[in-house]
PDB file of C-alpha atoms in Angstrom:
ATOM      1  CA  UNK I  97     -28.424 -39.822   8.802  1.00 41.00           C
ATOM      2  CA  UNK I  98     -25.848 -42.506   7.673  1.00 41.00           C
ATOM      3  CA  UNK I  99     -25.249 -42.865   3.981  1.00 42.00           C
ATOM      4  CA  UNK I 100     -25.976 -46.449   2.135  1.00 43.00           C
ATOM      5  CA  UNK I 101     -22.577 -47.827   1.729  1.00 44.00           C
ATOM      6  CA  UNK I 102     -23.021 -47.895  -1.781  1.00 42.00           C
ATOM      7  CA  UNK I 103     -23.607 -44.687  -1.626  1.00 37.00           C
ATOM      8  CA  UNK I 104     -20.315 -43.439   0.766  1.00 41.00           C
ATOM      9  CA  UNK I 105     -18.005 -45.649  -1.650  1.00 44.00           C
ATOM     10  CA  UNK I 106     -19.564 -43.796  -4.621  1.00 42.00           C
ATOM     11  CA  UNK I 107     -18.607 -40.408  -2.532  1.00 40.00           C
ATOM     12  CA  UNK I 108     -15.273 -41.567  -2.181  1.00 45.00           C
ATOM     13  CA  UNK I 109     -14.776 -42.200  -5.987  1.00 49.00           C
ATOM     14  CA  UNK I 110     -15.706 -39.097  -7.078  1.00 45.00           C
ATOM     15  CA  UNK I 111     -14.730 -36.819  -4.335  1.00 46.00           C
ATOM     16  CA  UNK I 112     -11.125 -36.595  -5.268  1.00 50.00           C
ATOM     17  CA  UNK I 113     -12.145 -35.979  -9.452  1.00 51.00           C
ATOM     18  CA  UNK I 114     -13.861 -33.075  -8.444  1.00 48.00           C
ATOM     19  CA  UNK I 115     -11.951 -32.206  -6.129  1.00 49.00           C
ATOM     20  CA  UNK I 116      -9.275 -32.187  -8.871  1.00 54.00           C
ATOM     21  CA  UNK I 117     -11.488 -30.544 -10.932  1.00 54.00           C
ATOM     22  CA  UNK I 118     -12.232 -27.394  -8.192  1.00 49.00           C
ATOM     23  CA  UNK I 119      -8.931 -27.313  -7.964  1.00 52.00           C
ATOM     24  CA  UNK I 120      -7.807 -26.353 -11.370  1.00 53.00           C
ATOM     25  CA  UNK I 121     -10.796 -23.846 -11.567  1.00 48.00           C
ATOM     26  CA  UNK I 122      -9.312 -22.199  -8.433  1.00 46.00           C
ATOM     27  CA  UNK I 123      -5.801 -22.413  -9.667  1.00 48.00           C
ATOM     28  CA  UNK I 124      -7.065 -21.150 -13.202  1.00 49.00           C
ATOM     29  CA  UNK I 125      -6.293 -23.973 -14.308  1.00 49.00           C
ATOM     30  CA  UNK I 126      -8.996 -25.341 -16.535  1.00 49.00           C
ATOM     31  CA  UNK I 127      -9.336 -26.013 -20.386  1.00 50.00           C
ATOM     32  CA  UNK I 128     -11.902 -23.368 -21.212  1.00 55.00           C
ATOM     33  CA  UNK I 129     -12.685 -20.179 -19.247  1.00 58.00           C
ATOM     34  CA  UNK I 130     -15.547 -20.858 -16.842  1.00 61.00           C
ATOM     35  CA  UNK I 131     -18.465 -18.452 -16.928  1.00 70.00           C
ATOM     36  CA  UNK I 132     -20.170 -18.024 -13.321  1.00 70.00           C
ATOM     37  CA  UNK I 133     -23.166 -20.200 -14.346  1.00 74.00           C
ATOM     38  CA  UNK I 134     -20.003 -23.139 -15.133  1.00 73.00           C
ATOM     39  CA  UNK I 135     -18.738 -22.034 -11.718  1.00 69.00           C
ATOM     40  CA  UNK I 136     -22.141 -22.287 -10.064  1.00 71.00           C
ATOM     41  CA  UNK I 137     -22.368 -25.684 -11.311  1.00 72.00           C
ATOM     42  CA  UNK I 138     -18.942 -27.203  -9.929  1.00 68.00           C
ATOM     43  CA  UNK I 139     -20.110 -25.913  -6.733  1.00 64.00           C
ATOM     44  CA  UNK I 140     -23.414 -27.723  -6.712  1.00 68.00           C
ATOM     45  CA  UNK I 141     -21.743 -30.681  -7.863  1.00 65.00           C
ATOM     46  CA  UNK I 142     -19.310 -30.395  -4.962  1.00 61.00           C
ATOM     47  CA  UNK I 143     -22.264 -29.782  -2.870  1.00 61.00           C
ATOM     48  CA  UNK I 144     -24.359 -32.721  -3.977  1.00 59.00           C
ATOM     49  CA  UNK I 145     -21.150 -35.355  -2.717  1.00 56.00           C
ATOM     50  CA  UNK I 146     -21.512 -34.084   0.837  1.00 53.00           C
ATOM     51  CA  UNK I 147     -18.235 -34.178   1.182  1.00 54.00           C
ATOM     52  CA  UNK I 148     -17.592 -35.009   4.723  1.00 58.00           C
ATOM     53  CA  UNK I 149     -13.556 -34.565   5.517  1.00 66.00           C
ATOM     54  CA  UNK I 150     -12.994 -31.084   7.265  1.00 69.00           C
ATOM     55  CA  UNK I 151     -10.133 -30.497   4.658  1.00 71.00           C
ATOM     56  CA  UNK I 152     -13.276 -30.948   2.046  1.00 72.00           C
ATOM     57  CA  UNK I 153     -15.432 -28.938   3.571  1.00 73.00           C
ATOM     58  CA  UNK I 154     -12.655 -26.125   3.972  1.00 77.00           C
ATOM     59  CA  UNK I 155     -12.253 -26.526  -0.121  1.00 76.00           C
ATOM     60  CA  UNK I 156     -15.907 -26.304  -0.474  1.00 75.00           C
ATOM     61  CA  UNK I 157     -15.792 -23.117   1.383  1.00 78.00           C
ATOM     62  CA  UNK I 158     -12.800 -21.624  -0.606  1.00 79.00           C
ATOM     63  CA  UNK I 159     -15.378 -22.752  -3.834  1.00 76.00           C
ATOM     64  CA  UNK I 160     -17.942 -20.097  -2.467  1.00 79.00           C
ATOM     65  CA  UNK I 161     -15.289 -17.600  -1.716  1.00 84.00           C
ATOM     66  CA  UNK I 162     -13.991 -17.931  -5.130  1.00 84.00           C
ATOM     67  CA  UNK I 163     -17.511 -17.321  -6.811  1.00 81.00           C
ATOM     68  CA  UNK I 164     -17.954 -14.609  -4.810  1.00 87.00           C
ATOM     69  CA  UNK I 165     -14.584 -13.230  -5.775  1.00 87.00           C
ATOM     70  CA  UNK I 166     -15.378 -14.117  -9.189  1.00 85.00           C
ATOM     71  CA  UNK I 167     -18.438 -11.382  -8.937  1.00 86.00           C
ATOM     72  CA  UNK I 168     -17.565  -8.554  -6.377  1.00 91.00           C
ATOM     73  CA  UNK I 169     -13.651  -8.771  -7.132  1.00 90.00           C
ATOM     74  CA  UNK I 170     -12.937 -10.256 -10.595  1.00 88.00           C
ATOM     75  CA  UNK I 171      -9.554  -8.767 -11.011  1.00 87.00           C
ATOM     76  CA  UNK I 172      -8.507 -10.488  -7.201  1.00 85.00           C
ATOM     77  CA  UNK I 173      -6.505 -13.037  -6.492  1.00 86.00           C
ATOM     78  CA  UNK I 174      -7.490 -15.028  -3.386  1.00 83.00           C
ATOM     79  CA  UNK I 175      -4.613 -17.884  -2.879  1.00 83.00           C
ATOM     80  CA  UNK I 176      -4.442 -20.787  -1.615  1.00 83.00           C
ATOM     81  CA  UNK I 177      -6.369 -22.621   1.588  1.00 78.00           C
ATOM     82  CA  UNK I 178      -5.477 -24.969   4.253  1.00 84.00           C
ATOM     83  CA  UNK I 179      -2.587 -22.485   5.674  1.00 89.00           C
ATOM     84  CA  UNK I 180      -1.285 -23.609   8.620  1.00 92.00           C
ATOM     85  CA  UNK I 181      -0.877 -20.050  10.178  1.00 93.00           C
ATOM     86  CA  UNK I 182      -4.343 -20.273  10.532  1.00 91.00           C
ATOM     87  CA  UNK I 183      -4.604 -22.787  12.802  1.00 91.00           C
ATOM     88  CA  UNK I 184      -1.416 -21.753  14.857  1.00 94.00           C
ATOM     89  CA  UNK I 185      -4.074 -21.264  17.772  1.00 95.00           C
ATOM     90  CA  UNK I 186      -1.432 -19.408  20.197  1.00 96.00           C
ATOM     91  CA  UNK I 187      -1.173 -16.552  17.484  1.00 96.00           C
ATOM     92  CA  UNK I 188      -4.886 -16.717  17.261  1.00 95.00           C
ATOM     93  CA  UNK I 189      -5.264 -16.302  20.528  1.00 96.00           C
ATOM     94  CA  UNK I 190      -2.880 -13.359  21.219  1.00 96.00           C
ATOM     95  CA  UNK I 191      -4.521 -11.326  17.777  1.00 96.00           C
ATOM     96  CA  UNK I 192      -7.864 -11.951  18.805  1.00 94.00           C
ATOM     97  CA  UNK I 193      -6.293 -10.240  22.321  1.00 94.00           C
ATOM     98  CA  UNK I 194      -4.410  -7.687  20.647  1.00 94.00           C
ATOM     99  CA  UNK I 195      -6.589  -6.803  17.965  1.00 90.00           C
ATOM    100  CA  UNK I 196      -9.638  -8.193  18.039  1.00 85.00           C
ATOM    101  CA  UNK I 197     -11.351  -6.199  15.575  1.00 82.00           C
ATOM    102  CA  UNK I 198      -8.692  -6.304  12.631  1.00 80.00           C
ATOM    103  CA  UNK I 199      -8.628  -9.804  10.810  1.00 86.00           C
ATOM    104  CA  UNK I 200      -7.089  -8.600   7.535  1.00 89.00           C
ATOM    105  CA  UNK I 201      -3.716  -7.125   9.071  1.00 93.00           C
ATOM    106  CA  UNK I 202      -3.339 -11.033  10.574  1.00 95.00           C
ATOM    107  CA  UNK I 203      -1.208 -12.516   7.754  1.00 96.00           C
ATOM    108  CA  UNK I 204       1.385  -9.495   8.275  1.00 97.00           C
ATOM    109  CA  UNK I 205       1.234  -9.830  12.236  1.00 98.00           C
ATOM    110  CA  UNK I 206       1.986 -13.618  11.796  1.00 98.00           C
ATOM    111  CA  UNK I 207       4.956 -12.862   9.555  1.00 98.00           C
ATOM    112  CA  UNK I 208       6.176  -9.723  11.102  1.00 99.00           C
ATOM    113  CA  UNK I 209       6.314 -11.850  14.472  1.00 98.00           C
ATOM    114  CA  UNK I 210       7.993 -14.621  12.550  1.00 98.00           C
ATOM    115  CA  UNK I 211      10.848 -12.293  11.094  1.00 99.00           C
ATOM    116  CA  UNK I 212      10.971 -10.536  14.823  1.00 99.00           C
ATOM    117  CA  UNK I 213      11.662 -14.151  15.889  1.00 98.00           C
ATOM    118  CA  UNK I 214      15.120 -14.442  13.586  1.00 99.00           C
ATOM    119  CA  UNK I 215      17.206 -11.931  15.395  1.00 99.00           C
ATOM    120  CA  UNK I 216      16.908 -13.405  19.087  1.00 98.00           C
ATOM    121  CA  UNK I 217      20.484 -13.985  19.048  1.00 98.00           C
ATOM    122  CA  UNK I 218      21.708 -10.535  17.777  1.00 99.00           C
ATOM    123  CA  UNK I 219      23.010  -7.535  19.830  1.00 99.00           C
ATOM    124  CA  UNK I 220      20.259  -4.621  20.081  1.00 99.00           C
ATOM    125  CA  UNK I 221      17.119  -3.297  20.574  1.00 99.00           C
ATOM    126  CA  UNK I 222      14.202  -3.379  18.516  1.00 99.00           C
ATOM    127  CA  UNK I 223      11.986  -0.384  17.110  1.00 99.00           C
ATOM    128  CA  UNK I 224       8.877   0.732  15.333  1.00 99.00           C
ATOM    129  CA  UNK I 225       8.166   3.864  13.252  1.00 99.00           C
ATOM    130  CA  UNK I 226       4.067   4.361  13.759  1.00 98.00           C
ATOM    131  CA  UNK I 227       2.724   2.239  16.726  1.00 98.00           C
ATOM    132  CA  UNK I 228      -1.155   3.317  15.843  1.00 97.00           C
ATOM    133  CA  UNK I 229      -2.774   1.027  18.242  1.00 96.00           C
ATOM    134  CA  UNK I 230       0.349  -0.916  19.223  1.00 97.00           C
ATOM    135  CA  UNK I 231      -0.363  -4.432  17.929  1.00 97.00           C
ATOM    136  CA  UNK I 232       2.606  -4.699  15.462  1.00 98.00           C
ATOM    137  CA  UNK I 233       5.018  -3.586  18.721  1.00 99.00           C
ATOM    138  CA  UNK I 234       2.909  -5.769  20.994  1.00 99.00           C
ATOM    139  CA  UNK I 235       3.636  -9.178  18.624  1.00 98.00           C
ATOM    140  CA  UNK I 236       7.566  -7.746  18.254  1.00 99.00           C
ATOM    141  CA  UNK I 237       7.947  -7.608  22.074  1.00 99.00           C
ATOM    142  CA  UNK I 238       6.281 -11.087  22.230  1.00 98.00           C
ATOM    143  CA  UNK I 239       8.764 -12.931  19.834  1.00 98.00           C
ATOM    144  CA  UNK I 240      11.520 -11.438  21.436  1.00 98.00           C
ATOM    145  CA  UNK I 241      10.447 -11.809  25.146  1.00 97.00           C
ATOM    146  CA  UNK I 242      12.919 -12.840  27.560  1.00 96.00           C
ATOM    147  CA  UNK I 243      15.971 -11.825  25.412  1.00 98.00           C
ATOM    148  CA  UNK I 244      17.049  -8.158  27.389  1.00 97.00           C
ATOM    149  CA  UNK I 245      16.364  -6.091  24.492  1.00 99.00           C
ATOM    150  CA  UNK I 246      14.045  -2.632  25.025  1.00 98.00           C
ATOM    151  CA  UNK I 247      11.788  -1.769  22.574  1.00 99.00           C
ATOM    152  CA  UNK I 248      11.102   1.937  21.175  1.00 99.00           C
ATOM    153  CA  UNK I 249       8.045   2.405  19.897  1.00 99.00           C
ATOM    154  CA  UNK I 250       7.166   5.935  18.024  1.00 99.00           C
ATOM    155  CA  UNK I 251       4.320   7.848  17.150  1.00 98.00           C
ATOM    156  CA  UNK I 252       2.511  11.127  16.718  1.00 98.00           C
ATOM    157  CA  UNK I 253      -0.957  10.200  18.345  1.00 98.00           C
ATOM    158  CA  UNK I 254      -2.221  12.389  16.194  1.00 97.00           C
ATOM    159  CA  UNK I 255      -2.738  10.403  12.828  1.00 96.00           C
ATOM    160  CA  UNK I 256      -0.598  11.448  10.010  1.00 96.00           C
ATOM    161  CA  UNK I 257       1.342  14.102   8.813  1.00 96.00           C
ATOM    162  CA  UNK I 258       0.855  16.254   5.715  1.00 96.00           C
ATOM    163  CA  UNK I 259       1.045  14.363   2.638  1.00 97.00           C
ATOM    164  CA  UNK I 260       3.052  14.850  -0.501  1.00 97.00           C
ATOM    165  CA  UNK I 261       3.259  14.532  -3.938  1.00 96.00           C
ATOM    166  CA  UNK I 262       4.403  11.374  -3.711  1.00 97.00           C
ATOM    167  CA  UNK I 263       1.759  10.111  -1.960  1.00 97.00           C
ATOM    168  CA  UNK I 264      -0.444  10.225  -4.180  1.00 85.00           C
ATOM    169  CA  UNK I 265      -4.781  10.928  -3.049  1.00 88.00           C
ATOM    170  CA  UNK I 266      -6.334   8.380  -0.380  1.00 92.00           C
ATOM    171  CA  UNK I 267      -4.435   9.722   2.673  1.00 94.00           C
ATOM    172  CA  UNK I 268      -5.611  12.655   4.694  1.00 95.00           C
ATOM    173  CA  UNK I 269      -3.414  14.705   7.538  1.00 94.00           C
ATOM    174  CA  UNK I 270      -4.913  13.188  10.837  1.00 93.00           C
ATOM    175  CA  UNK I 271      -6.079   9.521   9.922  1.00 94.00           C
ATOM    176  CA  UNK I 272      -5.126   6.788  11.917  1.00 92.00           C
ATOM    177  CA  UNK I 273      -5.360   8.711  14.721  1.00 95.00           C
ATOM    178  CA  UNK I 274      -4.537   6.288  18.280  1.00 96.00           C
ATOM    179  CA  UNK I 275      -4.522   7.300  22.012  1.00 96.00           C
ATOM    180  CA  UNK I 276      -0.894   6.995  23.253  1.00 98.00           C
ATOM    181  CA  UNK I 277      -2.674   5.968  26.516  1.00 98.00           C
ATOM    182  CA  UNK I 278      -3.758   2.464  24.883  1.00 96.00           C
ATOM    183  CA  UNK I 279      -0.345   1.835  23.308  1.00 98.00           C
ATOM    184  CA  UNK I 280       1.335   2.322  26.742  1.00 98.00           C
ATOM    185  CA  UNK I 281      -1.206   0.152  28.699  1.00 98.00           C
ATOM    186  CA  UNK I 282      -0.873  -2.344  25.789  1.00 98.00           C
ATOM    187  CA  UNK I 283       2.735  -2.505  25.936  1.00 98.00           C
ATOM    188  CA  UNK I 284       3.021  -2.691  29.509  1.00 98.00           C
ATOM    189  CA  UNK I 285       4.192  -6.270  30.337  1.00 98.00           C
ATOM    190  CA  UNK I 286       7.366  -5.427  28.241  1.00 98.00           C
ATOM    191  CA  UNK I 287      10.351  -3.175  28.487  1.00 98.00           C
ATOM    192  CA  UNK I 288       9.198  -0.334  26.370  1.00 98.00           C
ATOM    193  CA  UNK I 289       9.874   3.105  25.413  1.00 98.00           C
ATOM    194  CA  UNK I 290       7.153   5.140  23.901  1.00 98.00           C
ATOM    195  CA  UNK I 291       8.077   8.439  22.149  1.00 98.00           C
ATOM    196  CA  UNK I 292       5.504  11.000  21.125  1.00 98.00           C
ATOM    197  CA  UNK I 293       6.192  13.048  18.058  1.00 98.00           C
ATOM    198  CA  UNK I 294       5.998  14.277  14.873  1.00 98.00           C
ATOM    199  CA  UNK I 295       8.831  12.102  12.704  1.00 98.00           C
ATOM    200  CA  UNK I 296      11.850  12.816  12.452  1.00 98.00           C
ATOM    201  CA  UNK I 297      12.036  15.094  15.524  1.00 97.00           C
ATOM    202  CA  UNK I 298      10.667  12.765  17.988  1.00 98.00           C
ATOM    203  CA  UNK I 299      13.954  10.338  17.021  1.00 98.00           C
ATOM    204  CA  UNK I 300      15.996  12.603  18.872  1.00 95.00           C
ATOM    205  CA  UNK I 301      14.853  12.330  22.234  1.00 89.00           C
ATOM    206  CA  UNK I 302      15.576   8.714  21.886  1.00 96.00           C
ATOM    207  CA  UNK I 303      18.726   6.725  22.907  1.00 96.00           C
ATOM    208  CA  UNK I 304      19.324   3.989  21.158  1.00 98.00           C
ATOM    209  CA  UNK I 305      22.709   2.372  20.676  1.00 98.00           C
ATOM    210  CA  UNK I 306      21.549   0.062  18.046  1.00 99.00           C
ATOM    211  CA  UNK I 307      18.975  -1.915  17.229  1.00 99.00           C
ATOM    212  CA  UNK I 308      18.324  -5.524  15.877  1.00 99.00           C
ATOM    213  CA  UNK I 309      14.755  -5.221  14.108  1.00 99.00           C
ATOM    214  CA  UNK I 310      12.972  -1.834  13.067  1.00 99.00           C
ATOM    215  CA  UNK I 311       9.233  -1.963  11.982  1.00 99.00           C
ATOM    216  CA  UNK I 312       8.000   0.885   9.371  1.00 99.00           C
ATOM    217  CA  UNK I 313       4.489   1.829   8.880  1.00 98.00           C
ATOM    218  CA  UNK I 314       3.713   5.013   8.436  1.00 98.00           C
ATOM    219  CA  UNK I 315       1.929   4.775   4.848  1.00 97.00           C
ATOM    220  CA  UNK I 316       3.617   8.082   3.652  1.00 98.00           C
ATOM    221  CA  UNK I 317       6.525   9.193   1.522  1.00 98.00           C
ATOM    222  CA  UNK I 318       8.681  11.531   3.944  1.00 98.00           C
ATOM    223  CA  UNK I 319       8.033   9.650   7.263  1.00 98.00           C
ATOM    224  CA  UNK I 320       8.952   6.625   5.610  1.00 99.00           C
ATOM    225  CA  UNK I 321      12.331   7.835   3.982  1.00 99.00           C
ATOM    226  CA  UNK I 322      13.213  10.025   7.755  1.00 99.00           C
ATOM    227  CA  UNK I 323      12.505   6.719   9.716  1.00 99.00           C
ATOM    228  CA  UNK I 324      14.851   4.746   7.245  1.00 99.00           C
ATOM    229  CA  UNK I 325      17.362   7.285   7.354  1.00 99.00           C
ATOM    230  CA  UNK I 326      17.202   7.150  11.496  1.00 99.00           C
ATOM    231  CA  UNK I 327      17.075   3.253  11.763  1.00 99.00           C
ATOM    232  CA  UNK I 328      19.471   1.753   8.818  1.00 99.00           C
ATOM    233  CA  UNK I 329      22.560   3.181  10.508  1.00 99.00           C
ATOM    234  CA  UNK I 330      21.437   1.790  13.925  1.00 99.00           C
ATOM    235  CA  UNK I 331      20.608  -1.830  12.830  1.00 99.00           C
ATOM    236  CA  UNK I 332      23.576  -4.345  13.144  1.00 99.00           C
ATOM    237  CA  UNK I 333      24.480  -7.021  10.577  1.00 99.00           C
ATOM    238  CA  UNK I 334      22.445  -9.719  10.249  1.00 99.00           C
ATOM    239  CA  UNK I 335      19.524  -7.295  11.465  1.00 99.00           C
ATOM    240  CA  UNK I 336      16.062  -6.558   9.702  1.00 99.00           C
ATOM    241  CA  UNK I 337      14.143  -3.726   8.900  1.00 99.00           C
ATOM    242  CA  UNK I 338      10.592  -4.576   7.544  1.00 99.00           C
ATOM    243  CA  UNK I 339       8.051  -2.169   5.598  1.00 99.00           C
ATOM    244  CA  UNK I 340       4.822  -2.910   6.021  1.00 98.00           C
ATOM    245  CA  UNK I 341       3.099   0.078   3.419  1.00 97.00           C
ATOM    246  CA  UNK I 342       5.305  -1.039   0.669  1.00 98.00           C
ATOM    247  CA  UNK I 343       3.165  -3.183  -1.287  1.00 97.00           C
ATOM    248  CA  UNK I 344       0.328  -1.480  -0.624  1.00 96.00           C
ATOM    249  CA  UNK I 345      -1.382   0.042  -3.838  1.00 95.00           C
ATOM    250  CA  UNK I 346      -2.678   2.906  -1.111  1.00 96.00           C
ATOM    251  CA  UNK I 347       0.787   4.120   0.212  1.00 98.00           C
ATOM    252  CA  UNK I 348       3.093   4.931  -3.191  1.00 98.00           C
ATOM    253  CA  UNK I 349       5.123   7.164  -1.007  1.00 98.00           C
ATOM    254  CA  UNK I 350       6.231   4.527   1.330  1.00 98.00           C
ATOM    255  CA  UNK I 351       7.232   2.512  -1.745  1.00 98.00           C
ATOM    256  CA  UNK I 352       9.013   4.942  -3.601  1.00 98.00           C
ATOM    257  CA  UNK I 353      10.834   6.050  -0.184  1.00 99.00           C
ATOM    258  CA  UNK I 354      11.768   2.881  -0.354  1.00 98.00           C
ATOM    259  CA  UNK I 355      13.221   2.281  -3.151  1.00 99.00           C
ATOM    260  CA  UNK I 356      15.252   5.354  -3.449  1.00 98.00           C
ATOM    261  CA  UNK I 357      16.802   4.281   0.302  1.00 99.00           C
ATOM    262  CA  UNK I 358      17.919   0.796  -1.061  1.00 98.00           C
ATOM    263  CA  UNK I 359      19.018   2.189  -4.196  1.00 98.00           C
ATOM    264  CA  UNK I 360      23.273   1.917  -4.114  1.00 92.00           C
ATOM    265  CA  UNK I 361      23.105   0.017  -0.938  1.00 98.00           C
ATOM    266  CA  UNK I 362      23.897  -3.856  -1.174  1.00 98.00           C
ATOM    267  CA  UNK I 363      20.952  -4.758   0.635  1.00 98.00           C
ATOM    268  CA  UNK I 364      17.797  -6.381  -1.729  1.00 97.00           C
ATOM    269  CA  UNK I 365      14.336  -5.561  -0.508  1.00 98.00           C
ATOM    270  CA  UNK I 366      12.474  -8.936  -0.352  1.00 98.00           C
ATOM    271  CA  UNK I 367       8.415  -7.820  -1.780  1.00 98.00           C
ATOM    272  CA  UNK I 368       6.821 -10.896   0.520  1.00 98.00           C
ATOM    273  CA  UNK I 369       3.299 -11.614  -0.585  1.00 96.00           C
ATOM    274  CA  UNK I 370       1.563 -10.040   2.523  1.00 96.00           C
ATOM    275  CA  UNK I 371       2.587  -6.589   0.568  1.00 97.00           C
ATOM    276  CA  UNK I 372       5.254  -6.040   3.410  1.00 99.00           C
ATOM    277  CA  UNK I 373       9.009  -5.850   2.369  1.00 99.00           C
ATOM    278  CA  UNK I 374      11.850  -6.191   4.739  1.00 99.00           C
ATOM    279  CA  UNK I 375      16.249  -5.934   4.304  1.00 99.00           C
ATOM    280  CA  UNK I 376      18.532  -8.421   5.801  1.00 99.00           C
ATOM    281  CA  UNK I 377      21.636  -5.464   6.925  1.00 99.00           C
ATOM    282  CA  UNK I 378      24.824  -6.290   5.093  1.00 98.00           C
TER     283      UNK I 378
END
């Protein structure tokens, strides 16, 4: 039903004031602190405008996500909106192929495919230290398709090894458990190697003369230092080795293995906000 025109230019007054005004409580960036009831209210004034725009609508949407933060995750930030990875429909497509059932690793496949795309022109292969399912490998290959470069994926198939010390409580020895079958069949349009094996032992059936981009995740302390120690020398200047457990909460280990690896070297770990971290090789 069309709106009385008086009506549409008074919607087009106030839309951007409270717009203004949604965005400073998302930001946190408001006079007073707002109590949920204050937060319920912006929303219902937001609702009330009908704001129209898809932009607005996605806002309004990020105003219900943020009282529902507000309740079920008060410590949480959630960010920004309107991210234009998110509409990169080609991506979309291929994760919703590759991994249809695992929206919240998408921001790290987006940006793990994006660094993958940086060393086109270098000399090397690429590599990943605990393929699970074979998604991370799968986007790798992709960015770097057509450039002659073999990729070597590892992994147990049979979840993960024995934690330490280091690694604090949440893991168990066998979780994340994947079918090498799946990872092969996955990984099949590309030139692939897949090694099966407990880290660091299955490195040494591999031949690799050196590599241009080496993926880590393997949540845990020891497997996380070995796989360091086996790629860093391999990767040529200019390469990148990412991390994806290191600013994860969940895997202290792969920090800390981290961290002591890097420590002396001139390479600076870069913490990106996905909770991956990755080296430029000096």
């Amino acid at each position: 039903m069309q709106q009385p025109a008086e009506v549409e230019h008074g919607f087009a007054r106030a839309a951007p004031l409270v717009e203004a005004q949604v965005g400073r409580l998302i930001a946190g960036r408001h006079s007073q602190p707002l109590s949920l009831w204050g937060r319920l209210r912006r929303f219902v004034v937001l609702l009330l405008i009908g704001l129209s725009h898809p932009r607005r609508r996605e806002f309004l949407g990020f105003v219900v996500l943020d009282l529902v933060r507000a309740v079920a995750l008060p410590g949480y930030l959630l960010g920004d909106y309107a991210k234009s990875w998110q509409e990169d429909t080609d991506f979309l497509e291929e994760l919703r192929a590759v991994s249809p059932h695992e929206d919240r690793s998408a921001e790290r496949k987006f940006f793990l495919r994006s660094l993958a795309g940086l060393v086109a022109h270098l000399p090397g292969d690429t590599a990943e230290a605990g393929t699970f399912e074979g998604a991370s490998s799968w986007f790798i290959c992709r960015a770097l398709q057509n450039t002659g470069k073999t990729h070597h994926a590892f992994d147990s198939f049979e979840g993960l090894s024995t934690p330490t010390p280091e690694d604090a409580e949440y893991w168990r020895k066998g979780e994340l458990r994947a079918r090498e079958e799946t990872v092969r069949e996955l990984l099949s349009p590309f030139d692939t190697q897949v090694h099966k094996g407990w880290i660091p032992k299955c490195f040494e059936a591999a031949t690799i003369d050196r590599l241009c981009f080496a993926h880590i995740d393997v949540d845990l302390y020891e497997p996380t230092l070995q796989s360091m120690e086996f790629f860093y020398p391999l990767v040529v200047q200019g390469g990148i080795i990412v991390c994806d457990d290191y600013g994860s909460a969940l895997c202290p280990g792969a920090t800390q293995a981290l961290d002591e690896f890097v420590a002396g070297r001139p390479e600076k770990l870069v913490h990106a906000p996905t909770g991956q971290a990755f080296l430029v090789k000096q």
